[in-house]
């Protein structure tokens, strides 16, 4: 176990879970991650192993067959998995967000139907807010859900679905016609509804009115499928409105994204820690001017800066998770943790890349993969600029002056 990124105050159960996940990462993920990533191959065997470990049900309550663990436990597991291969943590995260939204906001029937199978990984989740021309402006979505008898008809186009092809349930945010919405009396965020869309895994027309065109080609974050989602009069029964009430979708999605930001921070921590491990090991093996480059002050300075960033990001991520677990508002801490961890991850990975010199540019070295993966964290679950907006607004609330 490394000296960096340790977490005080964990229970024996938490330590055992983390040790099990860490061992799985070292034995089952790290030896094959780079080869699978270069082939852009879905890590089916790794996913099956994680199912057996119970990772897909970590935060699902025990009454529904999960482990009932905390957000902190989950985030620390994600940190370990991202240290092995960030794409695998992405496969779990979207599933986790949908399960969390169901646990917090679903009807009793929805919980009893979805959560036991999600805990086993038999039902796999994805969620969908973004649209092709939308960017970070979620309140401007145009995908619509129109009432038709006992059903809704969904029409529109969604973008950037992680697990879009492999998932079997997608939480889709749509605009619905609430009373007063059409004449502008209802704010945009109060006319949104989350629908639970069940589908078969795969690509093409996976059910009437629902098409997953295919995987989006990416520079990194490979293996996991990222897709579009096209809705053309997709018929969804009214009992698949999350929580049973329309107009609550924006709040439900933001609640899910808030815990998702802790997850992205954890991913940044894991990737940064792996980059540090690669850098500090290579610095002791590579010789220049008659000695290991680790003995050159310039390299020691880099290692010192990298380690400090790894430690700082981990501490902020843990703090954000613990606040949420305590039932306290954590949007400020989650935004700060996500922002800092993603920025520091990029910087630590680049420093490890520089330590490797020309070899860092070779696909034979793992750092090349990390160098392509780190930028995704700067935009996933809200860009760095969005995080700074959230942080700034919350600070002004906290430090508002009178008069």
C-alpha positions as a printed NumPy array, in Angstrom:
array([[  0.   ,   0.   ,   0.   ],
       [  1.317,   3.445,  -0.901],
       [  2.095,   6.15 ,   1.614],
       [ -0.058,   8.647,  -0.255],
       [ -3.854,   9.023,  -0.276],
       [ -4.561,   7.17 ,   2.955],
       [ -7.918,   7.719,   4.677],
       [ -8.185,   7.829,   8.458],
       [-11.19 ,   6.62 ,  10.432],
       [-12.293,   3.756,   8.191],
       [-14.115,   0.807,   9.714],
       [-12.787,  -2.737,   9.47 ],
       [-15.485,  -3.472,   6.863],
       [-14.472,  -0.467,   4.746],
       [-10.806,  -1.463,   4.922],
       [-11.647,  -5.027,   3.905],
       [-13.729,  -3.85 ,   0.937],
       [-10.947,  -1.519,  -0.225],
       [ -8.285,  -4.193,   0.162],
       [-10.39 ,  -6.595,  -1.929],
       [-10.936,  -4.014,  -4.682],
       [ -7.256,  -2.998,  -4.655],
       [ -6.19 ,  -6.623,  -5.025],
       [ -8.631,  -7.074,  -7.926],
       [ -7.241,  -3.963,  -9.635],
       [ -3.638,  -5.152,  -9.28 ],
       [ -4.365,  -8.673, -10.531],
       [ -7.222,  -8.306, -13.006],
       [ -7.204,  -4.729, -14.376],
       [ -3.668,  -3.304, -14.52 ],
       [ -2.145,  -6.253, -16.456],
       [ -4.701,  -5.961, -19.303],
       [ -5.928,  -2.341, -19.239],
       [ -3.565,  -0.817, -21.784],
       [ -3.999,  -3.652, -24.289],
       [ -7.809,  -3.469, -24.047],
       [ -7.73 ,   0.334, -24.238],
       [ -5.656,   0.34 , -27.408],
       [ -8.189,  -2.04 , -28.993],
       [-11.111,   0.034, -27.643],
       [-12.487,  -3.249, -26.326],
       [-15.247,  -3.437, -23.729],
       [-13.799,  -5.072, -20.569],
       [-16.464,  -7.782, -20.263],
       [-14.379, -10.101, -18.061],
       [-13.45 ,  -7.263, -15.684],
       [-17.107,  -6.231, -15.401],
       [-18.11 ,  -9.812, -14.549],
       [-15.463,  -9.849, -11.823],
       [-16.785,  -6.606, -10.363],
       [-20.309,  -8.053, -10.374],
       [-19.053, -10.985,  -8.302],
       [-17.396,  -8.603,  -5.848],
       [-20.706,  -6.776,  -5.367],
       [-19.351,  -3.443,  -6.576],
       [-22.482,  -2.684,  -8.64 ],
       [-24.543,  -2.781,  -5.437],
       [-22.166,  -0.968,  -3.1  ],
       [-24.541,   1.87 ,  -2.195],
       [-27.828,   0.054,  -2.824],
       [-29.56 ,  -0.635,   0.531],
       [-29.297,  -4.138,   1.983],
       [-33.076,  -4.564,   1.799],
       [-32.721,  -4.515,  -2.011],
       [-29.755,  -6.888,  -2.097],
       [-26.941,  -4.328,  -2.023],
       [-24.162,  -3.745,   0.492],
       [-25.667,  -0.525,   1.866],
       [-22.306,   1.208,   2.012],
       [-21.589,   4.938,   2.213],
       [-20.652,   7.367,  -0.546],
       [-17.162,   7.497,   0.978],
       [-16.71 ,   3.734,   0.62 ],
       [-17.935,   3.903,  -2.952],
       [-15.676,   6.864,  -3.822],
       [-12.612,   5.146,  -2.361],
       [-13.397,   2.04 ,  -4.422],
       [-13.743,   4.202,  -7.532],
       [-10.366,   5.775,  -6.763],
       [ -8.786,   2.315,  -6.708],
       [-10.545,   1.193,  -9.902],
       [ -9.583,   4.406, -11.775],
       [ -6.004,   3.814, -10.692],
       [ -6.239,   0.612, -12.722],
       [ -8.239,   1.914, -15.695],
       [-10.47 ,   4.976, -15.651],
       [-12.889,   3.562, -18.233],
       [-13.939,   0.819, -15.814],
       [-14.851,   3.404, -13.183],
       [-17.011,   5.111, -15.829],
       [-18.93 ,   1.895, -16.444],
       [-19.774,   1.743, -12.751],
       [-20.44 ,   5.451, -12.192],
       [-23.391,   5.937, -14.523],
       [-24.953,   2.775, -13.104],
       [-24.368,   4.102,  -9.602],
       [-25.97 ,   7.502, -10.352],
       [-29.154,   5.878, -11.664],
       [-29.308,   3.533,  -8.653],
       [-28.79 ,   6.502,  -6.327],
       [-31.564,   8.483,  -8.052],
       [-33.905,   5.513,  -7.733],
       [-33.034,   5.061,  -4.057],
       [-33.586,   8.751,  -3.297],
       [-36.49 ,   9.593,  -5.587],
       [-38.101,   6.413,  -6.955],
       [-41.529,   5.103,  -6.081],
       [-41.67 ,   1.968,  -3.945],
       [-42.604,  -0.08 ,  -7.012],
       [-39.668,   1.348,  -8.973],
       [-37.243,   0.58 ,  -6.143],
       [-38.499,  -2.981,  -5.745],
       [-38.379,  -3.601,  -9.499],
       [-35.007,  -2.076, -10.39 ],
       [-32.715,  -2.033,  -7.345],
       [-32.344,  -5.785,  -6.605],
       [-31.349,  -6.485, -10.218],
       [-29.095,  -3.408, -10.299],
       [-27.326,  -4.619,  -7.144],
       [-26.432,  -7.824,  -8.992],
       [-25.443,  -5.97 , -12.155],
       [-28.218,  -7.742, -14.09 ],
       [-29.827,  -4.377, -14.89 ],
       [-27.194,  -1.828, -15.861],
       [-27.849,   1.898, -15.719],
       [-27.036,   4.969, -17.807],
       [-28.325,   8.512, -17.545],
       [-28.889,  11.171, -20.163],
       [-29.102,  14.946, -19.852],
       [-26.911,  16.475, -22.537],
       [-27.967,  17.152, -26.129],
       [-25.902,  17.899, -29.269],
       [-26.206,  21.705, -29.079],
       [-26.611,  21.998, -25.354],
       [-23.204,  22.016, -23.677],
       [-23.598,  22.751, -19.975],
       [-26.95 ,  24.548, -20.282],
       [-29.183,  21.736, -19.033],
       [-32.171,  24.07 , -18.603],
       [-32.296,  24.522, -22.416],
       [-33.047,  20.877, -23.286],
       [-35.514,  20.347, -26.127],
       [-36.246,  16.599, -25.9  ],
       [-39.957,  16.336, -25.113],
       [-42.252,  13.971, -23.28 ],
       [-45.898,  14.408, -24.367],
       [-48.775,  12.71 , -22.542],
       [-50.747,  10.227, -24.639],
       [-53.394,   8.455, -22.557],
       [-51.644,   6.311, -19.929],
       [-48.272,   6.77 , -21.658],
       [-45.79 ,   9.437, -22.695],
       [-44.277,   9.809, -26.147],
       [-40.614,  10.869, -26.017],
       [-39.013,  12.657, -28.968],
       [-35.565,  14.227, -29.268],
       [-31.838,  13.572, -29.479],
       [-29.428,  13.008, -26.579],
       [-25.631,  13.028, -26.542],
       [-22.684,  11.693, -24.513],
       [-24.296,   8.658, -22.901],
       [-21.712,   6.611, -21.062],
       [-22.893,   2.973, -21.196],
       [-25.378,   3.963, -23.884],
       [-25.026,   0.632, -25.681],
       [-24.458,  -1.787, -22.794],
       [-27.048,  -0.36 , -20.386],
       [-30.545,  -1.796, -19.98 ],
       [-32.176,   1.194, -18.246],
       [-31.511,   4.859, -19.059],
       [-32.669,   7.776, -16.921],
       [-33.589,  10.35 , -19.584],
       [-34.312,  14.011, -18.812],
       [-37.104,  15.465, -20.969],
       [-39.221,  18.593, -21.067],
       [-42.869,  17.979, -20.186],
       [-45.807,  20.336, -20.554],
       [-46.522,  21.315, -16.955],
       [-49.476,  23.595, -16.278],
       [-48.367,  27.093, -17.254],
       [-45.161,  25.945, -18.966],
       [-46.352,  26.736, -22.476],
       [-47.081,  30.401, -21.704],
       [-43.871,  30.969, -19.767],
       [-45.354,  31.004, -16.248],
       [-43.245,  27.99 , -15.186],
       [-39.418,  28.326, -15.025],
       [-37.629,  25.965, -17.47 ],
       [-36.124,  23.807, -14.727],
       [-39.581,  23.126, -13.271],
       [-40.93 ,  21.686, -16.514],
       [-38.528,  18.732, -16.695],
       [-39.184,  15.087, -15.949],
       [-36.92 ,  12.05 , -15.629],
       [-38.136,   8.938, -17.447],
       [-36.81 ,   5.439, -16.767],
       [-36.344,   3.994, -20.246],
       [-35.838,   0.234, -20.389],
       [-34.133,  -1.235, -23.439],
       [-32.105,  -4.129, -24.782],
       [-28.31 ,  -3.743, -24.878],
       [-26.748,  -3.15 , -28.277],
       [-26.767,  -0.659, -31.143],
       [-29.261,   0.315, -33.814],
       [-33.009,   0.391, -33.099],
       [-33.036,  -1.338, -29.704],
       [-36.802,  -0.891, -29.29 ],
       [-39.48 ,   0.842, -31.384],
       [-38.806,   4.568, -31.311],
       [-35.361,   4.246, -29.658],
       [-32.087,   4.137, -31.598],
       [-28.492,   3.956, -30.327],
       [-26.523,   4.782, -33.507],
       [-23.139,   3.427, -32.385],
       [-20.05 ,   4.283, -30.364],
       [-18.571,   7.779, -30.564],
       [-14.868,   7.569, -31.418],
       [-12.79 ,   9.274, -28.701],
       [ -9.122,  10.085, -28.174],
       [ -9.228,   8.457, -24.736],
       [-11.686,   6.95 , -22.266],
       [-11.906,   3.958, -24.571],
       [-13.42 ,   0.554, -23.85 ],
       [-16.534,   2.056, -22.295],
       [-19.167,   2.886, -24.918],
       [-20.152,   6.551, -25.299],
       [-23.135,   7.086, -27.571],
       [-25.983,   9.234, -28.827],
       [-29.61 ,   8.35 , -28.118],
       [-32.368,   9.148, -30.622],
       [-35.994,   9.163, -29.468],
       [-38.729,   9.173, -32.109],
       [-42.14 ,   8.823, -30.51 ],
       [-40.818,   6.344, -27.935],
       [-43.805,   5.144, -25.872],
       [-43.124,   5.028, -22.122],
       [-45.79 ,   4.133, -19.516],
       [-46.573,   6.791, -16.921],
       [-45.371,   4.498, -14.121],
       [-41.835,   4.926, -15.478],
       [-41.751,   8.617, -14.541],
       [-39.091,   8.681, -11.794],
       [-40.883,   9.243,  -8.505],
       [-44.287,   9.122, -10.201],
       [-44.568,  12.918, -10.497],
       [-43.606,  15.086, -13.47 ],
       [-41.717,  18.37 , -13.125],
       [-39.133,  17.03 , -10.666],
       [-36.565,  15.829, -13.183],
       [-34.105,  18.698, -12.927],
       [-33.796,  18.349,  -9.148],
       [-33.458,  14.571,  -9.392],
       [-30.726,  14.821, -12.009],
       [-28.811,  17.508, -10.113],
       [-28.899,  15.351,  -6.976],
       [-27.441,  12.488,  -8.994],
       [-24.805,  14.681, -10.608],
       [-23.768,  16.048,  -7.205],
       [-22.739,  12.607,  -5.99 ],
       [-21.387,  11.945,  -9.485],
       [-19.   ,  14.871,  -9.024],
       [-17.555,  13.206,  -5.939],
       [-17.083,  10.152,  -8.13 ],
       [-15.274,  12.149, -10.832],
       [-13.044,  13.659,  -8.15 ],
       [-12.27 ,  10.109,  -7.004],
       [-11.409,   9.143, -10.578],
       [ -9.018,  12.079, -10.8  ],
       [ -7.391,  10.984,  -7.558],
       [ -6.961,   7.436,  -8.836],
       [ -5.485,   8.407, -12.198],
       [ -3.159,  10.947, -10.549],
       [ -1.95 ,   8.362,  -8.033],
       [ -1.198,   5.902, -10.822],
       [  0.672,   8.585, -12.771],
       [  2.754,   9.356,  -9.672],
       [  3.507,   5.643,  -9.183],
       [  4.672,   5.362, -12.793],
       [  6.742,   8.548, -12.554],
       [  8.488,   7.761,  -9.286],
       [  9.302,   4.214, -10.441],
       [ 10.669,   5.302, -13.828],
       [ 12.752,   8.075, -12.212],
       [ 14.605,   5.448, -10.174],
       [ 15.223,   3.167, -13.174],
       [ 16.281,   5.689, -15.827],
       [ 19.929,   6.854, -15.703],
       [ 21.411,  10.068, -17.125],
       [ 24.816,  11.625, -16.484],
       [ 25.871,   8.594, -14.497],
       [ 23.021,   8.387, -11.971],
       [ 19.274,   7.696, -11.733],
       [ 17.283,  10.758, -12.8  ],
       [ 15.532,  10.605,  -9.404],
       [ 18.778,  11.951,  -7.929],
       [ 18.564,  15.096, -10.037],
       [ 17.007,  17.961,  -8.102],
       [ 14.778,  18.965, -11.02 ],
       [ 13.097,  15.536, -10.953],
       [ 12.815,  15.505,  -7.155],
       [ 11.007,  18.843,  -7.33 ],
       [  8.537,  17.36 ,  -9.814],
       [  7.939,  14.319,  -7.611],
       [  7.392,  16.547,  -4.581],
       [  4.821,  18.662,  -6.419],
       [  3.067,  15.581,  -7.83 ],
       [  2.784,  13.862,  -4.459],
       [  1.455,  17.011,  -2.786],
       [ -1.258,  17.337,  -5.441],
       [ -2.232,  13.663,  -5.078],
       [ -2.566,  14.098,  -1.313],
       [ -4.494,  17.395,  -1.507],
       [ -6.999,  16.134,  -4.072],
       [ -7.645,  12.974,  -2.071],
       [ -8.297,  14.97 ,   1.106],
       [-10.845,  17.22 ,  -0.639],
       [-12.605,  14.264,  -2.229],
       [-12.906,  12.478,   1.121],
       [-14.245,  15.628,   2.774],
       [-16.952,  16.054,   0.098],
       [-18.041,  12.421,   0.424],
       [-18.189,  12.572,   4.21 ],
       [-20.361,  15.702,   4.143],
       [-22.87 ,  14.016,   1.845],
       [-22.878,  10.901,   4.018],
       [-23.601,  13.096,   7.061],
       [-26.713,  14.445,   5.326],
       [-25.229,  17.915,   4.926],
       [-25.26 ,  20.073,   1.806],
       [-22.064,  19.395,  -0.146],
       [-22.438,  21.1  ,  -3.523],
       [-19.634,  23.546,  -2.663],
       [-17.285,  20.791,  -1.473],
       [-18.191,  18.455,  -4.359],
       [-17.573,  21.235,  -6.886],
       [-14.238,  22.131,  -5.28 ],
       [-13.155,  18.483,  -5.094],
       [-14.11 ,  17.79 ,  -8.702],
       [-12.414,  20.959,  -9.941],
       [ -9.197,  20.486,  -7.97 ],
       [ -8.885,  16.737,  -8.553],
       [ -9.39 ,  17.006, -12.315],
       [ -6.954,  19.917, -12.693],
       [ -4.338,  18.29 , -10.47 ],
       [ -4.802,  14.985, -12.278],
       [ -3.994,  16.649, -15.6  ],
       [ -0.883,  18.285, -14.085],
       [  0.386,  15.137, -12.338],
       [ -0.101,  13.051, -15.483],
       [  1.769,  15.627, -17.556],
       [  4.665,  15.71 , -15.088],
       [  4.874,  11.905, -15.152],
       [  4.812,  12.122, -18.95 ],
       [  7.732,  14.595, -18.848],
       [  9.695,  12.347, -16.487],
       [  9.36 ,   9.526, -19.022],
       [ 10.869,  11.744, -21.708],
       [ 10.562,  10.378, -25.23 ],
       [  9.296,   7.044, -23.922],
       [  6.168,   8.756, -22.603],
       [  5.162,   9.218, -26.245],
       [  5.395,   5.481, -26.908],
       [  2.29 ,   3.301, -26.685],
       [  4.432,   0.677, -24.966],
       [  4.348,   2.784, -21.799],
       [  1.236,   3.102, -19.652],
       [  1.651,   6.848, -19.15 ],
       [  0.673,   7.387, -22.812],
       [ -2.797,   6.007, -22.022],
       [ -3.174,   8.162, -18.908],
       [ -2.141,  11.247, -20.893],
       [ -5.14 ,  10.717, -23.208],
       [ -7.548,   9.849, -20.396],
       [ -6.967,  12.758, -18.013],
       [ -8.583,  15.506, -20.189],
       [-11.995,  13.808, -19.972],
       [-12.132,  14.647, -16.27 ],
       [-11.926,  18.358, -17.091],
       [-15.321,  18.193, -18.828],
       [-17.144,  15.167, -17.34 ],
       [-20.011,  15.873, -14.859],
       [-19.743,  19.595, -15.619],
       [-16.731,  21.452, -16.994],
       [-14.134,  23.145, -14.809],
       [-15.775,  26.446, -15.683],
       [-19.172,  25.186, -14.473],
       [-17.573,  24.032, -11.209],
       [-16.085,  27.498, -10.697],
       [-19.498,  29.08 , -11.316],
       [-21.061,  26.791,  -8.701],
       [-18.251,  27.449,  -6.248],
       [-18.4  ,  31.222,  -6.777],
       [-22.184,  31.421,  -6.3  ],
       [-22.083,  29.297,  -3.159],
       [-19.252,  31.386,  -1.699],
       [-21.268,  34.542,  -2.266],
       [-24.201,  32.909,  -0.443],
       [-21.976,  31.974,   2.475],
       [-20.153,  35.287,   2.686],
       [-22.998,  37.655,   1.823],
       [-22.582,  41.072,   3.426],
       [-25.468,  43.107,   4.768],
       [-26.079,  46.692,   3.732]])
